[in-house]
XYZ file of C-alpha atoms in Angstrom:
688
model
C -14.249 -35.539 20.482
C -12.076 -36.630 17.313
C -10.508 -34.286 15.368
C -9.375 -34.202 11.602
C -5.767 -33.829 10.628
C -5.506 -32.438 7.042
C -2.606 -32.214 4.639
C -1.374 -28.603 5.327
C -0.242 -25.910 2.939
C 3.183 -26.865 1.829
C 4.476 -23.447 0.125
C 2.862 -21.125 -2.353
C 1.390 -22.896 -5.995
C 2.390 -26.500 -3.982
C -1.070 -28.310 -4.321
C -0.126 -31.920 -2.735
C 2.444 -34.083 -1.012
C 3.758 -37.208 -0.865
C 3.851 -39.099 2.611
C 7.175 -40.627 3.122
C 7.108 -41.957 6.307
C 4.685 -42.092 9.574
C 6.078 -41.274 12.878
C 3.478 -42.395 15.009
C 1.381 -45.555 15.041
C -2.238 -45.604 15.739
C -2.694 -45.902 19.703
C 0.204 -43.581 20.220
C -0.265 -40.332 22.035
C 1.089 -37.215 20.257
C 1.411 -33.777 21.912
C 0.896 -30.521 20.260
C 3.429 -29.322 17.531
C 5.190 -33.098 17.906
C 6.238 -34.331 14.579
C 3.517 -37.025 13.243
C 4.440 -37.543 9.697
C 7.282 -36.734 7.142
C 5.847 -35.539 3.645
C 7.924 -34.703 0.651
C 6.873 -32.172 -2.438
C 8.912 -31.280 -5.401
C 10.133 -28.282 -3.351
C 11.091 -29.530 0.085
C 10.930 -32.383 2.292
C 9.136 -31.505 5.696
C 8.032 -32.880 9.315
C 4.219 -32.321 9.666
C 3.323 -31.364 13.239
C -0.005 -32.549 15.373
C -2.198 -29.752 15.382
C -3.066 -30.864 18.927
C -2.456 -33.393 21.541
C -4.090 -36.651 21.887
C -4.241 -40.159 21.032
C -3.960 -41.378 17.115
C -7.269 -43.105 16.447
C -6.791 -43.299 12.578
C -4.491 -42.901 9.721
C -6.284 -42.428 6.587
C -3.257 -42.235 4.259
C -0.672 -44.976 3.358
C 3.463 -44.099 3.209
C 4.004 -43.271 -0.531
C 0.796 -41.951 -1.063
C 0.576 -38.588 -2.852
C -2.671 -36.538 -0.817
C -3.971 -33.184 -2.361
C -3.840 -30.248 0.267
C -6.524 -30.072 2.612
C -7.192 -33.728 2.745
C -7.987 -35.340 6.008
C -4.829 -37.876 6.506
C -5.564 -38.642 10.176
C -7.920 -38.382 13.060
C -6.787 -37.520 16.744
C -8.759 -37.583 19.663
C -9.113 -38.698 23.238
C -7.884 -42.389 24.706
C -10.473 -44.894 24.465
C -12.772 -42.626 21.744
C -14.369 -44.427 18.665
C -12.653 -43.153 15.296
C -15.303 -40.973 13.242
C -17.808 -42.560 11.663
C -16.536 -42.980 8.310
C -13.723 -45.168 8.977
C -13.398 -48.535 7.747
C -14.946 -50.322 10.659
C -18.164 -48.427 10.277
C -17.720 -48.570 6.390
C -18.151 -52.656 6.849
C -21.002 -52.409 8.932
C -22.731 -49.844 6.603
C -22.061 -52.512 3.786
C -23.776 -55.085 5.639
C -26.800 -53.119 6.462
C -26.798 -51.285 3.265
C -29.146 -53.932 1.402
C -31.755 -53.351 4.461
C -31.621 -49.579 4.376
C -32.099 -49.067 0.586
C -35.905 -49.545 1.427
C -35.720 -46.310 3.696
C -33.574 -44.436 1.736
C -35.654 -41.432 0.620
C -37.442 -41.151 3.966
C -34.093 -41.362 5.726
C -32.987 -38.557 3.211
C -35.898 -36.374 3.776
C -35.165 -36.905 7.778
C -31.450 -36.235 7.435
C -32.297 -32.943 5.396
C -34.913 -31.817 7.828
C -32.771 -32.353 11.039
C -29.971 -30.933 9.309
C -27.086 -33.567 10.557
C -25.412 -33.953 7.369
C -21.789 -33.627 7.928
C -19.528 -30.572 7.391
C -15.798 -29.958 6.737
C -13.879 -28.270 8.745
C -11.638 -24.978 7.471
C -8.889 -24.471 9.486
C -6.359 -21.631 9.579
C -3.574 -22.653 7.199
C 0.076 -22.295 6.957
C 0.926 -18.826 5.993
C 4.670 -19.107 5.830
C 7.761 -19.949 7.462
C 7.755 -19.291 11.261
C 4.211 -17.519 11.244
C 2.082 -19.228 13.741
C -1.046 -17.133 13.666
C -3.122 -14.929 11.401
C -5.822 -12.285 12.192
C -8.729 -12.419 9.874
C -9.476 -8.960 8.334
C -12.842 -9.864 6.563
C -15.259 -12.569 5.879
C -15.930 -12.542 2.199
C -18.492 -15.111 2.496
C -21.749 -15.058 4.889
C -23.385 -17.999 6.382
C -25.534 -19.701 3.790
C -23.152 -18.733 0.883
C -22.316 -21.380 -1.313
C -18.595 -21.588 -2.595
C -16.529 -23.252 -4.407
C -13.245 -24.873 -4.642
C -10.520 -22.738 -4.125
C -13.178 -19.722 -4.046
C -11.771 -17.097 -1.641
C -13.340 -17.447 1.837
C -11.738 -14.775 3.797
C -8.871 -12.362 4.232
C -5.984 -12.907 6.585
C -3.217 -10.767 7.819
C 0.212 -11.506 9.222
C 3.254 -9.410 9.982
C 4.163 -10.184 6.566
C 1.501 -10.462 4.269
C -2.258 -9.715 3.634
C -3.538 -12.897 1.758
C -6.902 -14.526 0.468
C -7.795 -17.959 1.926
C -9.554 -20.139 -0.375
C -12.297 -22.784 0.260
C -10.500 -26.009 0.507
C -14.018 -27.751 -0.464
C -17.302 -27.200 -2.493
C -20.402 -26.409 -0.600
C -22.250 -24.186 1.745
C -20.827 -21.752 4.496
C -22.574 -23.595 7.597
C -20.667 -21.630 10.360
C -18.210 -18.787 11.035
C -16.533 -19.704 14.137
C -13.869 -16.613 14.351
C -14.927 -13.003 13.811
C -13.037 -10.237 11.961
C -9.845 -8.954 13.895
C -9.725 -12.112 15.673
C -5.934 -13.404 15.844
C -6.298 -17.366 15.125
C -3.374 -20.043 15.458
C -2.547 -21.982 12.385
C -4.511 -25.175 12.671
C -7.635 -23.529 14.470
C -10.789 -24.454 12.958
C -12.292 -21.119 11.955
C -15.379 -22.300 9.760
C -17.422 -25.197 8.602
C -18.361 -25.824 4.931
C -21.031 -28.844 4.105
C -24.267 -29.238 2.017
C -27.114 -26.583 2.315
C -28.534 -28.731 5.304
C -25.533 -29.456 7.225
C -25.445 -28.685 10.810
C -23.395 -25.567 11.442
C -21.484 -27.410 14.366
C -21.777 -31.261 15.443
C -20.755 -30.713 18.859
C -23.317 -27.605 19.029
C -26.185 -30.196 18.182
C -27.944 -28.936 21.563
C -27.875 -25.694 20.526
C -28.908 -26.355 17.128
C -31.780 -28.115 18.645
C -33.174 -25.265 21.089
C -33.056 -22.882 18.012
C -35.018 -25.257 15.824
C -37.714 -25.143 18.632
C -37.410 -21.363 18.359
C -37.429 -20.916 14.672
C -41.128 -21.191 14.164
C -42.012 -18.296 16.715
C -38.997 -16.231 15.489
C -40.340 -16.054 12.281
C -43.371 -14.252 12.897
C -41.057 -11.478 14.228
C -38.754 -11.748 11.448
C -39.928 -8.959 8.842
C -40.069 -6.150 11.834
C -36.716 -7.381 13.022
C -35.132 -6.821 9.700
C -36.986 -3.143 9.345
C -35.929 -2.453 13.055
C -32.337 -3.392 11.921
C -32.201 -1.433 9.087
C -33.643 1.763 10.218
C -31.523 1.564 13.506
C -28.352 1.395 11.217
C -26.856 -1.652 12.689
C -25.810 -3.229 9.345
C -22.302 -4.181 9.786
C -19.161 -2.305 8.508
C -16.235 -3.234 7.142
C -12.405 -2.074 9.017
C -10.419 0.043 7.165
C -6.892 -0.531 8.282
C -3.611 1.088 7.844
C -2.103 -1.421 5.390
C 1.670 -2.474 5.035
C 3.599 0.081 3.134
C 6.929 -1.572 2.541
C 9.669 -3.598 4.091
C 10.579 -2.552 7.653
C 7.955 0.231 7.463
C 5.869 0.468 10.614
C 3.672 3.362 10.217
C 2.284 5.989 7.841
C 0.960 9.762 8.238
C -2.093 10.525 6.955
C -1.594 13.485 4.577
C -5.217 13.512 2.888
C -8.753 11.922 3.192
C -9.619 11.613 -0.555
C -13.416 10.718 0.391
C -15.622 12.454 2.902
C -18.069 10.325 5.439
C -21.065 9.214 3.365
C -19.366 9.080 0.115
C -19.890 5.910 -1.714
C -16.474 3.922 -2.999
C -15.735 1.275 -5.365
C -13.303 -1.204 -4.587
C -9.790 -0.142 -5.140
C -10.834 3.461 -5.640
C -8.536 5.982 -3.642
C -9.459 6.598 -0.489
C -6.581 8.357 1.333
C -3.182 9.735 0.967
C -0.395 8.202 3.107
C 3.152 9.378 3.908
C 6.009 7.034 4.968
C 9.515 7.839 5.063
C 10.012 6.036 1.747
C 7.379 7.360 -0.237
C 3.640 9.252 -0.635
C 1.187 6.806 -2.037
C -2.826 6.446 -2.197
C -4.690 3.832 -0.251
C -7.619 2.194 -2.029
C -10.698 1.155 -1.022
C -10.681 -2.709 0.357
C -14.434 -2.875 -0.375
C -17.340 -1.215 -2.231
C -19.430 0.469 -0.102
C -20.427 3.842 1.832
C -17.811 5.589 3.945
C -19.497 5.402 7.291
C -16.638 6.692 9.871
C -13.245 7.962 9.661
C -11.383 7.102 12.851
C -8.151 8.801 12.030
C -7.241 12.527 11.147
C -5.083 13.801 8.566
C -1.351 14.431 9.926
C -2.255 11.343 12.420
C 0.601 8.921 12.408
C -0.952 5.604 12.414
C 0.733 2.022 12.828
C 0.058 -0.519 10.238
C -2.736 -2.896 11.065
C -4.808 0.155 13.223
C -8.367 0.704 11.922
C -8.657 3.942 10.487
C -12.070 4.060 8.924
C -15.118 1.872 8.309
C -16.963 1.234 4.964
C -20.244 -0.303 4.970
C -23.824 -0.019 3.657
C -25.675 3.347 3.572
C -27.206 2.390 6.804
C -24.662 0.678 8.384
C -23.566 2.032 12.066
C -20.138 4.211 11.821
C -18.870 2.323 14.817
C -20.438 -0.562 16.981
C -18.469 0.857 20.235
C -20.119 4.169 19.706
C -23.580 3.050 21.018
C -23.569 4.879 23.817
C -22.673 7.904 22.070
C -25.612 7.419 19.502
C -27.970 6.512 22.764
C -27.099 9.665 24.058
C -27.474 11.593 20.779
C -31.033 9.995 20.667
C -31.695 11.403 24.029
C -30.941 14.714 23.231
C -32.613 14.550 19.965
C -36.141 15.449 21.357
C -34.771 18.501 23.507
C -32.676 19.855 20.537
C -35.835 19.934 18.238
C -37.675 22.424 20.218
C -35.383 25.129 19.570
C -34.975 23.966 16.122
C -37.625 26.677 15.386
C -35.905 29.336 17.554
C -32.620 28.779 15.633
C -34.180 29.216 12.090
C -35.569 32.216 13.132
C -32.130 34.023 14.351
C -30.669 34.298 11.400
C -33.375 35.956 10.242
C -33.709 38.616 13.065
C -29.720 39.235 12.573
C -30.341 39.414 8.915
C -31.289 43.267 8.585
C -28.734 44.589 11.342
C -25.911 42.688 9.222
C -26.987 44.268 5.752
C -26.554 47.517 7.695
C -23.343 47.041 9.216
C -20.394 45.362 7.238
C -19.239 42.201 9.127
C -15.406 42.635 10.536
C -13.471 39.313 10.960
C -10.946 39.172 13.424
C -8.383 36.706 14.241
C -10.149 35.685 17.474
C -13.804 35.963 16.568
C -16.180 33.356 16.506
C -17.749 32.250 13.346
C -20.841 30.305 12.383
C -19.463 27.303 10.659
C -22.577 25.099 11.138
C -24.785 26.615 8.315
C -24.527 25.894 4.806
C -20.644 24.410 4.928
C -19.467 21.399 3.009
C -18.444 18.571 5.038
C -14.926 19.053 6.979
C -12.782 17.096 9.646
C -13.395 18.213 13.308
C -9.822 19.421 13.179
C -10.469 21.928 10.125
C -13.298 23.245 11.825
C -11.802 23.726 15.028
C -9.105 25.662 13.466
C -11.765 27.584 11.690
C -13.168 28.520 14.968
C -9.764 29.212 16.766
C -8.666 31.806 13.876
C -12.349 33.010 13.046
C -12.235 31.851 9.635
C -15.961 31.654 7.752
C -15.340 28.268 5.845
C -18.221 29.415 3.345
C -15.782 31.946 2.105
C -12.761 29.504 1.769
C -11.766 27.973 -1.524
C -10.638 24.271 -0.494
C -7.919 22.834 -2.534
C -8.318 19.386 -1.966
C -9.905 16.560 -3.820
C -13.463 17.758 -5.082
C -12.562 21.100 -3.399
C -12.648 19.683 -0.087
C -11.370 22.332 2.701
C -8.107 21.032 4.220
C -6.259 22.388 6.962
C -3.705 24.348 5.046
C -6.828 26.552 3.308
C -7.812 27.575 6.824
C -4.364 28.606 7.907
C -4.065 30.212 4.735
C -7.369 32.196 5.159
C -6.284 33.122 8.414
C -3.103 34.343 7.290
C -4.946 36.349 4.529
C -7.027 37.923 6.661
C -4.229 39.087 8.874
C -2.241 40.612 5.857
C -1.928 44.396 6.364
C -3.829 46.795 4.033
C -0.628 47.992 2.616
C 0.835 44.516 1.674
C -2.713 44.065 -0.155
C -2.741 47.070 -2.089
C 0.986 46.409 -2.920
C -0.223 42.838 -4.480
C -2.732 44.261 -6.397
C -0.572 47.304 -7.497
C 1.840 44.906 -8.865
C -0.546 42.973 -11.084
C -2.065 46.080 -12.446
C 1.827 47.291 -13.219
C 3.283 48.726 -10.166
C 6.723 48.869 -8.888
C 7.163 44.884 -9.235
C 5.489 44.484 -12.798
C 8.811 44.468 -14.486
C 10.258 41.572 -12.172
C 11.496 38.372 -13.710
C 8.737 35.742 -13.649
C 10.740 33.096 -15.212
C 10.745 29.538 -13.505
C 8.897 31.003 -10.943
C 6.019 29.061 -8.722
C 2.960 31.597 -7.857
C 2.212 29.270 -5.216
C 5.633 29.830 -3.240
C 4.321 33.413 -2.624
C 1.871 32.010 -0.083
C 5.136 31.282 1.748
C 6.253 34.664 2.457
C 5.840 35.612 6.356
C 4.896 31.979 7.117
C 6.298 29.301 9.795
C 4.890 25.969 8.469
C 5.633 22.329 9.278
C 7.448 20.603 6.715
C 5.982 17.776 4.743
C 7.223 14.252 5.247
C 9.348 14.075 2.162
C 11.393 17.510 3.359
C 11.596 16.128 6.579
C 13.209 12.748 5.193
C 15.279 14.591 2.902
C 17.040 16.658 5.181
C 17.551 14.320 7.626
C 18.992 11.794 4.843
C 21.313 14.824 3.610
C 22.296 15.564 6.869
C 23.319 11.879 7.676
C 25.194 11.397 4.181
C 27.533 14.191 4.955
C 28.221 12.836 8.943
C 28.765 9.307 7.402
C 30.494 9.318 4.300
C 33.846 10.949 3.222
C 32.529 12.902 0.052
C 34.275 14.756 -2.806
C 33.302 15.609 -6.401
C 35.132 14.586 -9.638
C 34.093 16.748 -12.732
C 34.664 15.890 -16.275
C 33.373 17.592 -19.569
C 31.730 15.733 -22.163
C 31.099 16.398 -25.805
C 27.459 15.658 -26.519
C 27.346 16.364 -30.269
C 27.014 13.179 -31.825
C 24.387 12.168 -29.399
C 22.682 15.720 -29.978
C 22.988 14.916 -33.933
C 21.379 11.102 -33.389
C 18.990 12.254 -31.201
C 17.832 14.863 -33.772
C 17.826 12.802 -36.556
C 15.768 9.946 -35.077
C 13.314 11.729 -32.331
C 10.221 11.598 -34.271
C 10.559 8.008 -35.350
C 11.485 6.992 -31.667
C 8.533 8.557 -30.465
C 6.276 6.945 -33.376
C 7.510 3.649 -32.428
C 8.173 3.319 -28.817
C 5.990 6.335 -27.194
C 8.626 8.073 -25.275
C 10.807 10.782 -26.121
C 14.510 9.909 -26.330
C 15.945 12.197 -23.684
C 19.748 12.878 -23.200
C 19.082 11.450 -19.800
C 17.981 8.200 -21.210
C 21.460 8.118 -23.244
C 23.065 8.951 -20.035
C 21.689 6.467 -17.560
C 22.315 3.954 -20.347
C 26.202 4.934 -20.522
C 26.112 4.651 -16.789
C 24.522 1.543 -16.269
C 26.956 -0.086 -18.600
C 30.097 1.552 -16.674
C 28.903 0.462 -13.466
C 29.052 -3.150 -14.630
C 32.716 -2.398 -15.598
C 33.719 -0.750 -12.378
C 31.643 -3.182 -9.785
C 34.008 -1.100 -7.217
C 32.004 2.100 -7.799
C 28.511 -0.111 -7.524
C 29.371 -1.087 -3.849
C 28.180 -0.210 -0.449
C 30.493 -0.323 2.554
C 29.609 -1.366 6.001
C 31.708 0.555 8.839
C 30.613 -1.454 11.658
C 31.706 -5.164 10.094
C 34.174 -3.601 7.951
C 32.719 -5.468 4.856
C 32.532 -4.177 1.118
C 29.358 -5.249 -0.791
C 29.643 -5.438 -4.444
C 26.133 -5.570 -5.792
C 25.055 -8.107 -8.672
C 22.320 -5.645 -9.909
C 22.814 -1.964 -10.959
C 19.586 -0.089 -9.510
C 19.985 3.166 -10.750
C 17.813 5.938 -8.682
C 16.546 8.739 -10.911
C 16.012 12.103 -9.000
C 12.696 13.591 -10.026
C 11.611 17.207 -8.736
C 7.464 16.909 -7.528
C 5.658 19.541 -6.194
C 6.005 17.510 -2.834
C 9.973 17.195 -3.009
C 12.720 15.210 -4.257
C 11.708 11.758 -5.054
C 14.189 9.233 -6.480
C 12.584 6.163 -7.504
C 14.864 3.263 -8.933
C 15.392 1.508 -12.162
C 16.145 -2.022 -11.414
C 18.434 -4.012 -13.222
C 19.270 -1.512 -15.366
C 22.296 -3.675 -16.568
C 19.848 -5.888 -18.399
C 17.465 -3.246 -19.705
C 17.915 -1.603 -23.628
C 18.258 2.255 -24.268
C 14.220 2.093 -25.275
C 13.550 0.106 -22.053
C 15.411 3.059 -20.070
C 13.699 5.775 -21.627
C 10.432 4.192 -21.190
C 10.995 3.542 -17.310
C 12.237 7.224 -16.827
C 9.054 8.578 -18.183
C 6.698 6.220 -16.388
C 8.589 6.722 -12.930
C 8.761 10.540 -13.058
C 4.792 10.596 -14.108
C 4.112 8.307 -11.473
C 6.144 10.021 -8.840
C 4.479 13.615 -9.764
C 1.155 11.933 -9.767
C 1.592 10.156 -6.400
C 1.376 6.948 -8.082
C 4.665 5.210 -6.741
C 4.815 1.977 -4.510
C 7.240 1.721 -1.842
C 9.200 -0.891 -4.004
C 9.660 1.692 -6.731
C 11.890 3.797 -4.213
C 14.131 1.065 -2.659
C 17.025 -0.936 -3.355
C 19.227 1.622 -5.430
C 22.815 1.086 -5.614
C 23.316 4.408 -7.862
C 21.822 7.674 -8.418
C 21.813 9.954 -11.452
C 20.321 13.463 -11.101
C 19.704 16.322 -13.919
C 20.754 18.909 -12.802
C 20.751 20.985 -15.617
C 16.879 21.018 -15.982
C 17.268 24.642 -14.932
C 20.674 25.735 -16.628
C 22.998 24.715 -13.935
C 26.522 24.310 -15.389
C 27.916 22.536 -12.388
C 26.799 21.225 -9.209
C 28.103 19.018 -5.988
C 25.301 16.470 -5.520
C 24.992 14.760 -2.109
C 25.157 11.154 -2.127
C 22.395 8.798 -0.329
C 23.958 5.986 1.798
C 24.768 3.177 1.629
C 25.062 3.846 -2.278
C 28.610 5.206 -2.973
C 28.105 7.576 -5.887
C 25.846 9.704 -7.373
C 26.245 11.356 -11.027
C 24.580 15.166 -12.120
C 23.797 15.639 -15.644
C 24.467 19.432 -16.365
C 23.134 21.670 -18.941
C 24.193 21.047 -22.438
C 24.847 23.989 -23.968
C 27.170 25.455 -27.200
C 30.363 26.300 -26.589
C 33.498 26.960 -28.590
C 35.984 24.424 -28.259
C 39.334 23.259 -29.124
C 39.206 20.143 -31.462
C 41.885 18.288 -33.154
C 41.018 16.818 -36.927
C 44.128 15.101 -38.811
C 46.470 16.287 -36.333
C 45.472 20.069 -36.578
C 43.821 21.964 -34.047
C 40.677 24.232 -34.721
C 38.079 25.956 -32.686
C 34.334 24.430 -33.201
C 31.254 24.880 -31.658
C 30.241 22.094 -29.677
C 27.348 20.657 -27.560
C 29.065 20.419 -24.350
C 28.189 19.166 -20.702
C 29.865 18.788 -17.353
C 29.120 15.460 -15.253
C 30.058 16.100 -11.876
C 30.649 12.517 -9.930
C 30.288 12.719 -6.348
C 31.688 9.627 -4.658
C 32.532 8.139 -1.090
C 36.080 8.358 -0.710
C 35.839 5.309 1.784
C 34.547 2.844 -1.111
C 36.282 4.852 -4.288
C 39.697 6.369 -4.857
C 40.435 9.380 -7.008
C 41.992 7.350 -9.596
C 38.785 5.097 -9.803
C 36.450 7.873 -9.911
C 38.393 9.466 -12.912
C 38.671 6.053 -14.569
C 34.551 5.334 -14.174
C 33.318 8.946 -15.611
C 36.182 8.464 -18.431
C 34.144 5.439 -19.661
C 31.118 7.048 -19.418
C 32.540 10.074 -21.413
C 33.876 7.747 -24.327
C 30.579 5.977 -24.612
C 28.683 9.406 -24.983
C 31.066 11.059 -27.310
C 31.457 7.612 -29.538
C 27.735 7.811 -29.518
C 27.438 4.280 -31.083
C 23.861 4.274 -30.164
C 22.054 3.260 -33.473
C 21.241 -0.257 -32.801
C 20.165 0.861 -29.206
C 17.468 2.963 -30.945
C 15.678 -0.210 -32.276
C 13.944 1.620 -35.010
């Protein structure tokens, strides 16, 4: 059987290539992946390998021809096989017979239409990147019979590097799909066929198509009943939702919370669940619109990238095709369960009177009937509730839409076991007891729930703890501190704050000024914006200044990064600090937002700290703290005379890795920042 060789994809945004040399001639035998021709583009010259082994039957494009991607340029088949019916020899015969055939043109067109013999174009798995030899089909975006346009998305394919949409190489009707979702297909393999609406699904399946046409008439009679049966049995296909790629070198993620429940309607890109990795907590959007028919992974499960975690389909879609045995067993048990249904309904009525007479006494080991009027909860939550004797109907959920989470059940269990005297004490405190005069400044009421408990830490705390210990074990850290007079910045900010907000839509915080000065100083002191590799004994001086901004969030400390800070204005830095902080607190950061930092600035003065010794994050060599700005009496010199003045003063502690930075260099670096802030020549930077 002859095989069409198409001009392959030659890189992102490359739509055509010029054939510079054919390495094989018609009649030559070629092996799979053996170089067949050389092609040149505006980006690269490359050899195109043969997609299969065989004999080169025909060359359809000459050297120096510029050919569009997807165009057939050669035909490969078995030895002695004739080229395809549209080659030059056949076209000459066609010209000779054309006059006589014109008379029968209309009848032949009708015959062709009825027999479905129109030719279809092969859709092959395209090249998906350098060194990528195969791709996994994650979703077909079109169905057999759908009309498609040139470059219209046809399917989605996933590799170990990227998820991408594959466009249709031609316009026409999708007549056959040759590879299913979740199949891993080698580059160059035919995965579908596109032709006219009357095109045969596959030329080599002619026998099957003939048999199908013979059976078609009899099957049409049962078509409507079958459709109804399919709908009623819930056999509609569902789309797999896989754990997506979560960043470079990230191979797994931990599900922290499902934002939707089975049966909920979801829109495309609507948040479906929250996932935590060692770099970021993020929301995963739904890849398609439909109904969430099945959840395959529980909260706190750690799932590898590419693993199916849920299924989305129509309301009638089967939760899982591989659960057919379970559904059959369920249907067998349904009849017997119906017999007991009336009795079960009567039981609560019989017990109602006794429950009114004697109040319920909940214990940690008692079993509670949680199968009544209780909102949907995951099996894990229901199991925990049964274990601890928690009545789910009395639990107030803290999840999205009031959904009950594992933490809510555990908190309810702890609350029930709280001694009566403790409850009384808490009540007494609220009404003016012995704790009524305790300070509540900067107190988070939620933290009170932690008293007397032992809980598994979240991923952010786990990673922070590990990274800080690693930092102290692998770097030689010490802290250099200088005091900075922020009075001029204070006055400049006070005079221009409202105008800045009105024009730029962001508050000109002191942190913005300090980050701007730090970015400039890191350019002037490249030995601070550097990383040391102890194994290779090499020092890397980074080309860009990427400053991480430490943000306090309810989940823990996150450090999103301002990329290329050396090229950004004070206005851009101020706006980006506000944006990153907001997205960090609302779990909207992407993995890229947290990667690539070369230096960190942390605002230790937000709660009034005068001084701190920040811990740096390897492979960064430094972290700058910004302490509280407060009025202090200091000695100032004016016209050679000393005087005591009230100034806005701030300490800047700079922790650095002594493997990279020497003490004198640390002093020079902070002195540059201090001079920039005390001079406060920022008028033009405000862009007012």
